[in-house]
Amino acid sequence: MIGAHQPQRKSRARLITALRWAAALAVFAILFHFLPVAQLRRALASVPPIRFAIILIIYLCAHAMGILKWRMVVNAAGSQLDFTTSAQCYLGGLFGTLFLPSIIGGDVIRMAVGLRRSPRPAAVLAGNVVDRFLDVAAQATLVAIGLVLLPGSLPEQFSALARKFLLIVGGIFMLIVVAVFVLRKTLSTGRSRRFLRRLARLRHALRSVRARPHVLVTGWLLGLFVQATFILLNALLAISCGLFLPLRVWLFAWPLAKIAALLPLTQGGMGVREAVLVALLLPFGARAPLVLASGLAWEGIIVAGGLMSGFVAYVLRRTESQAS
């Protein structure tokens, strides 16, 4: 019976992937339809190849810092992963983002590799969840900094809308936390001993991370550094496309667009991130074709970085297998 269901699951997975790619292409098609394509093409052509290559190298260096952060957090939970294995997990996740829904899809690859290689799989799961939470907290911090710096240039109605959005996101997160806390006994009632043992290991791993507040603070600060680096790189690409905006505007808009890309609507969040960024930057006088051009250039950085990360992860795996 299990073998009979395997082809159905694979077909369903392929269908969902195809639908998400179609959704991403549909979003881009709508944007291209309403925006002048000639101006968009000129903006993309104005990006010097050498600047694109330099930004790609800095982008990968920032992710190298992300590897250190991810390993620090999952090892605080007790996963006991060395740097090579952590690099395989993290870089494989960057590659997987290109093929799995939303930017959280890469987390599936990270955990798939880490769960096989760690003597404590529950620690990998708990640490990865904490690491993702730290990334979202860093992005929310950057949005808050942008809001503090923007009162003079942000329309009052738009500012109120942004604050409501953050309150809604924070409220949803708190509701999920409260619901899990209230229903924790109900969820465990009637479960098998094997499930309860796994749940106990997961709780123990989360407590291990919570018992190391310095790891959480350091992870949050590293997340701030990595996300701020991405914002600076995106602003440089936008300048090459002819879009000049104050850095405080990018601090406000770019993390919000990235948070919106967490929704599993399109492949790797493609299209969603660009559409939200266009909507957020229009009130600041940005021209939509230039915003879209900078977003497409950044997608090029993401795709090139993901392919290179996948190649490096493959080389590390081959080298490790040959050495063993």
Tab-separated table of N, CA, C and O in Angstrom, residues 162-244:
chain	number	residue	atom	x	y	z
A	162	ALA	N	0.912	50.451	7.819
A	162	ALA	CA	2.079	49.619	8.099
A	162	ALA	C	2.066	49.141	9.550
A	162	ALA	O	2.377	47.979	9.831
A	163	ARG	N	1.700	50.049	10.469
A	163	ARG	CA	1.649	49.644	11.879
A	163	ARG	C	0.573	48.579	12.102
A	163	ARG	O	0.772	47.637	12.866
A	164	LYS	N	-0.563	48.735	11.419
A	164	LYS	CA	-1.626	47.725	11.543
A	164	LYS	C	-1.149	46.378	11.021
A	164	LYS	O	-1.457	45.332	11.596
A	165	PHE	N	-0.392	46.427	9.907
A	165	PHE	CA	0.131	45.176	9.338
A	165	PHE	C	1.041	44.476	10.339
A	165	PHE	O	0.928	43.260	10.558
A	166	LEU	N	1.955	45.234	10.962
A	166	LEU	CA	2.852	44.638	11.944
A	166	LEU	C	2.092	44.115	13.152
A	166	LEU	O	2.406	43.047	13.688
A	167	LEU	N	1.068	44.852	13.578
A	167	LEU	CA	0.270	44.388	14.715
A	167	LEU	C	-0.481	43.102	14.373
A	167	LEU	O	-0.591	42.195	15.207
A	168	ILE	N	-0.986	43.022	13.142
A	168	ILE	CA	-1.710	41.815	12.728
A	168	ILE	C	-0.767	40.616	12.694
A	168	ILE	O	-1.097	39.527	13.186
A	169	VAL	N	0.428	40.809	12.102
A	169	VAL	CA	1.400	39.719	12.040
A	169	VAL	C	1.804	39.284	13.449
A	169	VAL	O	1.853	38.090	13.762
A	170	GLY	N	2.084	40.270	14.322
A	170	GLY	CA	2.437	39.937	15.698
A	170	GLY	C	1.296	39.261	16.437
A	170	GLY	O	1.508	38.323	17.208
A	171	GLY	N	0.056	39.723	16.181
A	171	GLY	CA	-1.102	39.107	16.818
A	171	GLY	C	-1.305	37.671	16.389
A	171	GLY	O	-1.617	36.797	17.218
A	172	ILE	N	-1.130	37.393	15.091
A	172	ILE	CA	-1.262	36.020	14.595
A	172	ILE	C	-0.217	35.115	15.233
A	172	ILE	O	-0.507	33.986	15.651
A	173	PHE	N	1.014	35.637	15.333
A	173	PHE	CA	2.081	34.841	15.942
A	173	PHE	C	1.764	34.542	17.408
A	173	PHE	O	1.920	33.404	17.872
A	174	MET	N	1.282	35.541	18.135
A	174	MET	CA	0.950	35.329	19.543
A	174	MET	C	-0.204	34.354	19.695
A	174	MET	O	-0.207	33.519	20.608
A	175	LEU	N	-1.192	34.432	18.798
A	175	LEU	CA	-2.313	33.489	18.855
A	175	LEU	C	-1.840	32.054	18.639
A	175	LEU	O	-2.317	31.128	19.308
A	176	ILE	N	-0.899	31.868	17.711
A	176	ILE	CA	-0.376	30.523	17.468
A	176	ILE	C	0.346	30.009	18.703
A	176	ILE	O	0.169	28.851	19.116
A	177	VAL	N	1.168	30.868	19.318
A	177	VAL	CA	1.900	30.462	20.520
A	177	VAL	C	0.936	30.100	21.646
A	177	VAL	O	1.080	29.062	22.308
A	178	VAL	N	-0.073	30.952	21.868
A	178	VAL	CA	-1.046	30.695	22.937
A	178	VAL	C	-1.836	29.421	22.653
A	178	VAL	O	-2.082	28.606	23.554
A	179	ALA	N	-2.235	29.215	21.372
A	179	ALA	CA	-3.013	28.023	21.017
A	179	ALA	C	-2.207	26.750	21.256
A	179	ALA	O	-2.729	25.761	21.792
A	180	VAL	N	-0.931	26.770	20.885
A	180	VAL	CA	-0.085	25.594	21.121
A	180	VAL	C	0.073	25.342	22.609
A	180	VAL	O	0.026	24.191	23.072
A	181	PHE	N	0.231	26.420	23.401
A	181	PHE	CA	0.395	26.256	24.844
A	181	PHE	C	-0.873	25.701	25.483
A	181	PHE	O	-0.808	24.805	26.329
A	182	VAL	N	-2.044	26.216	25.067
A	182	VAL	CA	-3.313	25.773	25.656
A	182	VAL	C	-3.646	24.340	25.254
A	182	VAL	O	-4.134	23.547	26.059
A	183	LEU	N	-3.345	23.994	23.989
A	183	LEU	CA	-3.742	22.689	23.467
A	183	LEU	C	-2.644	21.640	23.579
A	183	LEU	O	-2.772	20.561	23.002
A	184	ARG	N	-1.572	21.941	24.295
A	184	ARG	CA	-0.448	21.012	24.329
A	184	ARG	C	-0.849	19.662	24.922
A	184	ARG	O	-0.396	18.609	24.461
A	185	LYS	N	-1.704	19.674	25.965
A	185	LYS	CA	-2.132	18.407	26.575
A	185	LYS	C	-3.099	17.660	25.662
A	185	LYS	O	-3.044	16.436	25.543
A	186	THR	N	-3.991	18.411	25.015
A	186	THR	CA	-4.954	17.772	24.106
A	186	THR	C	-4.243	17.119	22.926
A	186	THR	O	-4.612	16.023	22.488
A	187	LEU	N	-3.200	17.789	22.411
A	187	LEU	CA	-2.475	17.249	21.262
A	187	LEU	C	-1.712	15.975	21.606
A	187	LEU	O	-1.504	15.120	20.745
A	188	SER	N	-1.297	15.866	22.860
A	188	SER	CA	-0.519	14.685	23.262
A	188	SER	C	-1.391	13.552	23.783
A	188	SER	O	-0.902	12.426	23.930
A	189	THR	N	-2.682	13.804	24.062
A	189	THR	CA	-3.567	12.766	24.605
A	189	THR	C	-3.866	11.717	23.532
A	189	THR	O	-4.218	12.051	22.395
A	190	GLY	N	-3.753	10.458	23.899
A	190	GLY	CA	-4.061	9.384	22.980
A	190	GLY	C	-2.975	9.085	21.973
A	190	GLY	O	-3.161	8.231	21.103
A	191	ARG	N	-1.834	9.740	22.055
A	191	ARG	CA	-0.746	9.495	21.122
A	191	ARG	C	0.072	8.282	21.574
A	191	ARG	O	0.054	7.881	22.736
A	192	SER	N	0.810	7.724	20.628
A	192	SER	CA	1.643	6.573	20.931
A	192	SER	C	2.835	6.990	21.790
A	192	SER	O	3.196	8.166	21.856
A	193	ARG	N	3.451	6.019	22.424
A	193	ARG	CA	4.627	6.310	23.241
A	193	ARG	C	5.766	6.842	22.380
A	193	ARG	O	6.539	7.686	22.825
A	194	ARG	N	5.864	6.328	21.160
A	194	ARG	CA	6.932	6.799	20.263
A	194	ARG	C	6.762	8.286	19.956
A	194	ARG	O	7.726	9.045	19.981
A	195	PHE	N	5.508	8.706	19.702
A	195	PHE	CA	5.241	10.126	19.433
A	195	PHE	C	5.538	10.970	20.660
A	195	PHE	O	6.134	12.050	20.563
A	196	LEU	N	5.141	10.483	21.841
A	196	LEU	CA	5.369	11.237	23.073
A	196	LEU	C	6.856	11.371	23.375
A	196	LEU	O	7.306	12.402	23.877
A	197	ARG	N	7.635	10.314	23.069
A	197	ARG	CA	9.078	10.406	23.273
A	197	ARG	C	9.679	11.469	22.356
A	197	ARG	O	10.544	12.250	22.771
A	198	ARG	N	9.240	11.490	21.099
A	198	ARG	CA	9.738	12.496	20.169
A	198	ARG	C	9.349	13.905	20.615
A	198	ARG	O	10.151	14.847	20.512
A	199	LEU	N	8.123	14.049	21.102
A	199	LEU	CA	7.674	15.355	21.581
A	199	LEU	C	8.499	15.796	22.793
A	199	LEU	O	8.854	16.979	22.916
A	200	ALA	N	8.815	14.857	23.663
A	200	ALA	CA	9.624	15.186	24.835
A	200	ALA	C	11.031	15.617	24.409
A	200	ALA	O	11.601	16.555	24.979
A	201	ARG	N	11.603	14.943	23.412
A	201	ARG	CA	12.921	15.344	22.916
A	201	ARG	C	12.886	16.738	22.304
A	201	ARG	O	13.822	17.522	22.478
A	202	LEU	N	11.801	17.040	21.591
A	202	LEU	CA	11.676	18.368	20.990
A	202	LEU	C	11.588	19.441	22.067
A	202	LEU	O	12.232	20.495	21.973
A	203	ARG	N	10.799	19.186	23.111
A	203	ARG	CA	10.695	20.143	24.217
A	203	ARG	C	12.039	20.329	24.910
A	203	ARG	O	12.413	21.431	25.288
A	204	HIS	N	12.759	19.220	25.088
A	204	HIS	CA	14.074	19.311	25.733
A	204	HIS	C	15.035	20.147	24.899
A	204	HIS	O	15.821	20.948	25.432
A	205	ALA	N	14.991	19.975	23.564
A	205	ALA	CA	15.867	20.757	22.684
A	205	ALA	C	15.523	22.239	22.754
A	205	ALA	O	16.417	23.102	22.786
A	206	LEU	N	14.228	22.559	22.792
A	206	LEU	CA	13.825	23.963	22.902
A	206	LEU	C	14.260	24.557	24.230
A	206	LEU	O	14.686	25.725	24.288
A	207	ARG	N	14.170	23.777	25.292
A	207	ARG	CA	14.636	24.269	26.600
A	207	ARG	C	16.142	24.505	26.579
A	207	ARG	O	16.644	25.429	27.236
A	208	SER	N	16.882	23.651	25.857
A	208	SER	CA	18.332	23.818	25.782
A	208	SER	C	18.697	25.145	25.144
A	208	SER	O	19.630	25.823	25.589
A	209	VAL	N	17.951	25.532	24.093
A	209	VAL	CA	18.217	26.821	23.458
A	209	VAL	C	17.804	27.959	24.388
A	209	VAL	O	18.521	28.957	24.527
A	210	ARG	N	16.649	27.814	25.023
A	210	ARG	CA	16.151	28.869	25.911
A	210	ARG	C	17.085	29.080	27.101
A	210	ARG	O	17.175	30.191	27.637
A	211	ALA	N	17.789	28.023	27.504
A	211	ALA	CA	18.711	28.145	28.634
A	211	ALA	C	19.995	28.875	28.264
A	211	ALA	O	20.825	29.125	29.140
A	212	ARG	N	20.157	29.219	26.994
A	212	ARG	CA	21.351	29.949	26.526
A	212	ARG	C	20.915	31.272	25.893
A	212	ARG	O	20.931	31.422	24.664
A	213	PRO	N	20.521	32.248	26.702
A	213	PRO	CA	20.043	33.521	26.133
A	213	PRO	C	21.103	34.249	25.317
A	213	PRO	O	20.775	34.980	24.388
A	214	HIS	N	22.389	34.031	25.657
A	214	HIS	CA	23.441	34.690	24.879
A	214	HIS	C	23.462	34.188	23.441
A	214	HIS	O	23.795	34.933	22.514
A	215	VAL	N	23.082	32.918	23.230
A	215	VAL	CA	22.996	32.377	21.864
A	215	VAL	C	21.859	33.050	21.103
A	215	VAL	O	22.010	33.411	19.923
A	216	LEU	N	20.727	33.250	21.773
A	216	LEU	CA	19.594	33.904	21.120
A	216	LEU	C	19.932	35.349	20.752
A	216	LEU	O	19.613	35.802	19.638
A	217	VAL	N	20.571	36.065	21.666
A	217	VAL	CA	20.925	37.461	21.389
A	217	VAL	C	21.949	37.540	20.260
A	217	VAL	O	21.825	38.353	19.326
A	218	THR	N	22.971	36.669	20.314
A	218	THR	CA	23.987	36.667	19.263
A	218	THR	C	23.373	36.295	17.913
A	218	THR	O	23.701	36.901	16.886
A	219	GLY	N	22.475	35.301	17.915
A	219	GLY	CA	21.810	34.918	16.675
A	219	GLY	C	20.959	36.036	16.106
A	219	GLY	O	20.931	36.254	14.888
A	220	TRP	N	20.279	36.757	16.996
A	220	TRP	CA	19.469	37.900	16.535
A	220	TRP	C	20.354	38.990	15.943
A	220	TRP	O	20.037	39.568	14.895
A	221	LEU	N	21.487	39.287	16.590
A	221	LEU	CA	22.397	40.315	16.087
A	221	LEU	C	23.007	39.894	14.748
A	221	LEU	O	23.134	40.711	13.824
A	222	LEU	N	23.388	38.622	14.631
A	222	LEU	CA	23.913	38.142	13.349
A	222	LEU	C	22.842	38.200	12.267
A	222	LEU	O	23.125	38.536	11.109
A	223	GLY	N	21.597	37.886	12.648
A	223	GLY	CA	20.500	38.001	11.690
A	223	GLY	C	20.300	39.432	11.233
A	223	GLY	O	20.059	39.696	10.046
A	224	LEU	N	20.414	40.378	12.174
A	224	LEU	CA	20.334	41.792	11.811
A	224	LEU	C	21.434	42.173	10.818
A	224	LEU	O	21.178	42.869	9.825
A	225	PHE	N	22.654	41.702	11.085
A	225	PHE	CA	23.771	42.021	10.205
A	225	PHE	C	23.545	41.456	8.803
A	225	PHE	O	23.747	42.152	7.794
A	226	VAL	N	23.120	40.194	8.724
A	226	VAL	CA	22.917	39.558	7.416
A	226	VAL	C	21.788	40.245	6.646
A	226	VAL	O	21.936	40.575	5.456
A	227	GLN	N	20.650	40.491	7.313
A	227	GLN	CA	19.519	41.117	6.626
A	227	GLN	C	19.831	42.556	6.224
A	227	GLN	O	19.435	43.011	5.139
A	228	ALA	N	20.561	43.290	7.066
A	228	ALA	CA	20.954	44.657	6.709
A	228	ALA	C	21.906	44.651	5.519
A	228	ALA	O	21.843	45.541	4.657
A	229	THR	N	22.789	43.646	5.443
A	229	THR	CA	23.673	43.522	4.279
A	229	THR	C	22.867	43.311	3.011
A	229	THR	O	23.149	43.920	1.960
A	230	PHE	N	21.843	42.472	3.084
A	230	PHE	CA	21.000	42.243	1.911
A	230	PHE	C	20.294	43.532	1.476
A	230	PHE	O	20.140	43.796	0.280
A	231	ILE	N	19.856	44.320	2.449
A	231	ILE	CA	19.187	45.584	2.123
A	231	ILE	C	20.152	46.527	1.408
A	231	ILE	O	19.799	47.157	0.397
A	232	LEU	N	21.385	46.630	1.914
A	232	LEU	CA	22.386	47.489	1.276
A	232	LEU	C	22.676	47.024	-0.148
A	232	LEU	O	22.775	47.840	-1.075
A	233	LEU	N	22.800	45.726	-0.342
A	233	LEU	CA	23.072	45.191	-1.679
A	233	LEU	C	21.907	45.472	-2.618
A	233	LEU	O	22.105	45.823	-3.794
A	234	ASN	N	20.687	45.317	-2.109
A	234	ASN	CA	19.518	45.600	-2.940
A	234	ASN	C	19.449	47.079	-3.310
A	234	ASN	O	19.093	47.439	-4.439
A	235	ALA	N	19.810	47.958	-2.363
A	235	ALA	CA	19.827	49.392	-2.651
A	235	ALA	C	20.871	49.735	-3.708
A	235	ALA	O	20.632	50.590	-4.579
A	236	LEU	N	22.031	49.061	-3.680
A	236	LEU	CA	23.055	49.276	-4.699
A	236	LEU	C	22.570	48.841	-6.075
A	236	LEU	O	22.810	49.518	-7.079
A	237	LEU	N	21.885	47.705	-6.124
A	237	LEU	CA	21.314	47.265	-7.399
A	237	LEU	C	20.284	48.268	-7.904
A	237	LEU	O	20.216	48.560	-9.102
A	238	ALA	N	19.468	48.800	-6.991
A	238	ALA	CA	18.448	49.773	-7.380
A	238	ALA	C	19.092	51.040	-7.937
A	238	ALA	O	18.600	51.619	-8.918
A	239	ILE	N	20.201	51.477	-7.334
A	239	ILE	CA	20.906	52.661	-7.841
A	239	ILE	C	21.408	52.404	-9.257
A	239	ILE	O	21.335	53.273	-10.133
A	240	SER	N	21.908	51.191	-9.510
A	240	SER	CA	22.361	50.853	-10.861
A	240	SER	C	21.210	50.899	-11.855
A	240	SER	O	21.415	51.206	-13.034
A	241	CYS	N	19.994	50.582	-11.379
A	241	CYS	CA	18.818	50.620	-12.256
A	241	CYS	C	18.253	52.038	-12.408
A	241	CYS	O	17.301	52.236	-13.161
A	242	GLY	N	18.812	53.011	-11.684
A	242	GLY	CA	18.336	54.384	-11.758
A	242	GLY	C	17.351	54.760	-10.682
A	242	GLY	O	16.723	55.823	-10.755
A	243	LEU	N	17.201	53.921	-9.660
A	243	LEU	CA	16.258	54.185	-8.571
A	243	LEU	C	17.039	54.673	-7.353
A	243	LEU	O	17.831	53.931	-6.772
A	244	PHE	N	16.823	55.920	-6.969
A	244	PHE	CA	17.531	56.521	-5.837
A	244	PHE	C	16.521	56.788	-4.726
A	244	PHE	O	15.623	57.621	-4.867
